[in-house]
Amino acid sequence: MPTFDLITTALVREAEATLAAAGLTVIDDAMASLTGVRVYPDQYLSYTVRVVPLVHGQERRPGDRPEFNEQRAQWGRLLSSARTALVTAGWQRRGEGPRGGYFTAPSCADHTA
């Protein structure tokens, strides 16, 4: 396995462990219809992960129509909880959007300066 893949896998596992320790449900492929968070390696930066809230298996932020109000609120609460857990553990917040939040591990933060 190339070094890049080993580093990326280790960072994803580190983020998952941090989120699980904070009480969040970390979703894997076998649990895709549940509500919680999923962690992916960033496709451009090897030292950054993307944390995506899932509400009933849906990864994207729910739309703005009134019937999605509760799911959208739940998606926002999950992202906020994930942000709090990771930042408290020393991860650097890189940004957020409708596809989730981006975070850099404490051990890699000096690469982003």
PDB file of C-alpha atoms in Angstrom:
ATOM      1  CA  MET A   1       0.000   0.000   0.000  1.00  0.00           C
ATOM      2  CA  PRO A   2       1.489   3.404  -0.919  1.00  0.00           C
ATOM      3  CA  THR A   3       2.464   5.744   1.919  1.00  0.00           C
ATOM      4  CA  PHE A   4      -0.221   8.254   0.865  1.00  0.00           C
ATOM      5  CA  ASP A   5      -2.930   5.616   1.400  1.00  0.00           C
ATOM      6  CA  LEU A   6      -1.532   4.609   4.793  1.00  0.00           C
ATOM      7  CA  ILE A   7      -1.475   8.216   6.011  1.00  0.00           C
ATOM      8  CA  THR A   8      -4.953   8.906   4.657  1.00  0.00           C
ATOM      9  CA  THR A   9      -6.395   5.742   6.222  1.00  0.00           C
ATOM     10  CA  ALA A  10      -4.764   6.555   9.560  1.00  0.00           C
ATOM     11  CA  LEU A  11      -6.243  10.073   9.559  1.00  0.00           C
ATOM     12  CA  VAL A  12      -9.726   8.792   8.728  1.00  0.00           C
ATOM     13  CA  ARG A  13      -9.474   6.242  11.568  1.00  0.00           C
ATOM     14  CA  GLU A  14      -8.200   8.935  13.950  1.00  0.00           C
ATOM     15  CA  ALA A  15     -11.145  11.202  13.096  1.00  0.00           C
ATOM     16  CA  GLU A  16     -13.614   8.309  13.442  1.00  0.00           C
ATOM     17  CA  ALA A  17     -12.213   7.432  16.871  1.00  0.00           C
ATOM     18  CA  THR A  18     -12.452  11.064  18.007  1.00  0.00           C
ATOM     19  CA  LEU A  19     -16.056  11.349  16.831  1.00  0.00           C
ATOM     20  CA  ALA A  20     -17.060   8.008  18.383  1.00  0.00           C
ATOM     21  CA  ALA A  21     -15.452   9.011  21.696  1.00  0.00           C
ATOM     22  CA  ALA A  22     -17.611  12.154  21.621  1.00  0.00           C
ATOM     23  CA  GLY A  23     -20.728   9.977  21.375  1.00  0.00           C
ATOM     24  CA  LEU A  24     -21.463  10.377  17.663  1.00  0.00           C
ATOM     25  CA  THR A  25     -22.521   7.376  15.603  1.00  0.00           C
ATOM     26  CA  VAL A  26     -19.853   6.786  12.973  1.00  0.00           C
ATOM     27  CA  ILE A  27     -21.461   5.229   9.912  1.00  0.00           C
ATOM     28  CA  ASP A  28     -19.794   2.639   7.693  1.00  0.00           C
ATOM     29  CA  ASP A  29     -21.128   1.108   4.478  1.00  0.00           C
ATOM     30  CA  ALA A  30     -23.039  -1.606   6.316  1.00  0.00           C
ATOM     31  CA  MET A  31     -25.042   1.015   8.245  1.00  0.00           C
ATOM     32  CA  ALA A  32     -25.711   3.403   5.348  1.00  0.00           C
ATOM     33  CA  SER A  33     -29.416   3.913   6.101  1.00  0.00           C
ATOM     34  CA  LEU A  34     -28.819   5.198   9.632  1.00  0.00           C
ATOM     35  CA  THR A  35     -28.248   8.674  11.043  1.00  0.00           C
ATOM     36  CA  GLY A  36     -24.770   9.730  12.146  1.00  0.00           C
ATOM     37  CA  VAL A  37     -21.546  10.884  10.499  1.00  0.00           C
ATOM     38  CA  ARG A  38     -19.246   9.383   7.891  1.00  0.00           C
ATOM     39  CA  VAL A  39     -15.572  10.279   7.426  1.00  0.00           C
ATOM     40  CA  TYR A  40     -13.838  10.387   4.049  1.00  0.00           C
ATOM     41  CA  PRO A  41     -10.315  11.331   3.042  1.00  0.00           C
ATOM     42  CA  ASP A  42     -10.223  14.660   1.218  1.00  0.00           C
ATOM     43  CA  GLN A  43      -9.654  14.055  -2.477  1.00  0.00           C
ATOM     44  CA  TYR A  44      -7.136  16.899  -2.810  1.00  0.00           C
ATOM     45  CA  LEU A  45      -5.306  17.189   0.520  1.00  0.00           C
ATOM     46  CA  SER A  46      -3.843  14.029   2.023  1.00  0.00           C
ATOM     47  CA  TYR A  47      -3.822  15.493   5.542  1.00  0.00           C
ATOM     48  CA  THR A  48      -7.483  16.566   5.553  1.00  0.00           C
ATOM     49  CA  VAL A  49     -10.678  14.589   6.118  1.00  0.00           C
ATOM     50  CA  ARG A  50     -14.270  15.380   5.171  1.00  0.00           C
ATOM     51  CA  VAL A  51     -16.927  14.698   7.797  1.00  0.00           C
ATOM     52  CA  VAL A  52     -20.396  14.231   6.342  1.00  0.00           C
ATOM     53  CA  PRO A  53     -23.571  14.083   8.434  1.00  0.00           C
ATOM     54  CA  LEU A  54     -26.060  11.429   7.328  1.00  0.00           C
ATOM     55  CA  VAL A  55     -29.751  11.757   8.104  1.00  0.00           C
ATOM     56  CA  HIS A  56     -31.639   8.562   7.237  1.00  0.00           C
ATOM     57  CA  GLY A  57     -28.793   7.600   4.912  1.00  0.00           C
ATOM     58  CA  GLN A  58     -28.763  10.886   2.982  1.00  0.00           C
ATOM     59  CA  GLU A  59     -25.367  12.598   2.857  1.00  0.00           C
ATOM     60  CA  ARG A  60     -26.223  15.933   1.281  1.00  0.00           C
ATOM     61  CA  ARG A  61     -27.733  18.727   3.338  1.00  0.00           C
ATOM     62  CA  PRO A  62     -31.531  18.462   2.945  1.00  0.00           C
ATOM     63  CA  GLY A  63     -33.233  21.033   0.729  1.00  0.00           C
ATOM     64  CA  ASP A  64     -34.856  24.259   1.837  1.00  0.00           C
ATOM     65  CA  ARG A  65     -38.467  23.163   1.454  1.00  0.00           C
ATOM     66  CA  PRO A  66     -40.532  23.201   4.677  1.00  0.00           C
ATOM     67  CA  GLU A  67     -40.999  19.418   4.711  1.00  0.00           C
ATOM     68  CA  PHE A  68     -37.217  19.060   5.163  1.00  0.00           C
ATOM     69  CA  ASN A  69     -36.966  21.406   8.170  1.00  0.00           C
ATOM     70  CA  GLU A  70     -36.416  18.671  10.774  1.00  0.00           C
ATOM     71  CA  GLN A  71     -33.922  16.709   8.650  1.00  0.00           C
ATOM     72  CA  ARG A  72     -32.009  19.916   7.837  1.00  0.00           C
ATOM     73  CA  ALA A  73     -31.904  20.840  11.533  1.00  0.00           C
ATOM     74  CA  GLN A  74     -30.693  17.350  12.442  1.00  0.00           C
ATOM     75  CA  TRP A  75     -28.006  17.521   9.701  1.00  0.00           C
ATOM     76  CA  GLY A  76     -26.828  20.851  11.143  1.00  0.00           C
ATOM     77  CA  ARG A  77     -26.746  19.490  14.700  1.00  0.00           C
ATOM     78  CA  LEU A  78     -24.651  16.515  13.593  1.00  0.00           C
ATOM     79  CA  LEU A  79     -22.158  18.751  11.787  1.00  0.00           C
ATOM     80  CA  SER A  80     -21.996  21.098  14.776  1.00  0.00           C
ATOM     81  CA  SER A  81     -21.364  18.185  17.163  1.00  0.00           C
ATOM     82  CA  ALA A  82     -18.682  16.771  14.870  1.00  0.00           C
ATOM     83  CA  ARG A  83     -17.041  20.194  14.590  1.00  0.00           C
ATOM     84  CA  THR A  84     -17.025  20.639  18.360  1.00  0.00           C
ATOM     85  CA  ALA A  85     -15.575  17.161  18.962  1.00  0.00           C
ATOM     86  CA  LEU A  86     -12.787  17.521  16.403  1.00  0.00           C
ATOM     87  CA  VAL A  87     -11.816  21.108  17.233  1.00  0.00           C
ATOM     88  CA  THR A  88     -11.773  20.268  20.953  1.00  0.00           C
ATOM     89  CA  ALA A  89      -9.410  17.384  20.129  1.00  0.00           C
ATOM     90  CA  GLY A  90      -7.070  19.770  18.292  1.00  0.00           C
ATOM     91  CA  TRP A  91      -8.212  19.317  14.703  1.00  0.00           C
ATOM     92  CA  GLN A  92      -8.162  22.447  12.557  1.00  0.00           C
ATOM     93  CA  ARG A  93     -11.427  23.445  10.906  1.00  0.00           C
ATOM     94  CA  ARG A  94     -10.855  24.041   7.171  1.00  0.00           C
ATOM     95  CA  GLY A  95     -14.385  24.888   6.015  1.00  0.00           C
ATOM     96  CA  GLU A  96     -17.943  23.627   5.702  1.00  0.00           C
ATOM     97  CA  GLY A  97     -20.610  23.411   3.054  1.00  0.00           C
ATOM     98  CA  PRO A  98     -23.552  21.323   1.864  1.00  0.00           C
ATOM     99  CA  ARG A  99     -21.265  18.287   1.506  1.00  0.00           C
ATOM    100  CA  GLY A 100     -19.967  18.411   5.096  1.00  0.00           C
ATOM    101  CA  GLY A 101     -16.993  19.816   6.976  1.00  0.00           C
ATOM    102  CA  TYR A 102     -13.261  19.653   6.288  1.00  0.00           C
ATOM    103  CA  PHE A 103     -10.737  19.180   9.087  1.00  0.00           C
ATOM    104  CA  THR A 104      -6.957  18.770   9.359  1.00  0.00           C
ATOM    105  CA  ALA A 105      -5.489  16.492  12.021  1.00  0.00           C
ATOM    106  CA  PRO A 106      -3.437  18.066  14.824  1.00  0.00           C
ATOM    107  CA  SER A 107      -0.383  16.097  13.701  1.00  0.00           C
ATOM    108  CA  CYS A 108      -0.644  17.626  10.218  1.00  0.00           C
ATOM    109  CA  ALA A 109      -1.690  21.215  10.981  1.00  0.00           C
ATOM    110  CA  ASP A 110       1.829  22.558  10.374  1.00  0.00           C
ATOM    111  CA  HIS A 111       1.534  21.467   6.702  1.00  0.00           C
ATOM    112  CA  THR A 112      -1.354  23.881   6.126  1.00  0.00           C
ATOM    113  CA  ALA A 113       0.267  27.086   7.358  1.00  0.00           C
TER     114      ALA A 113
END
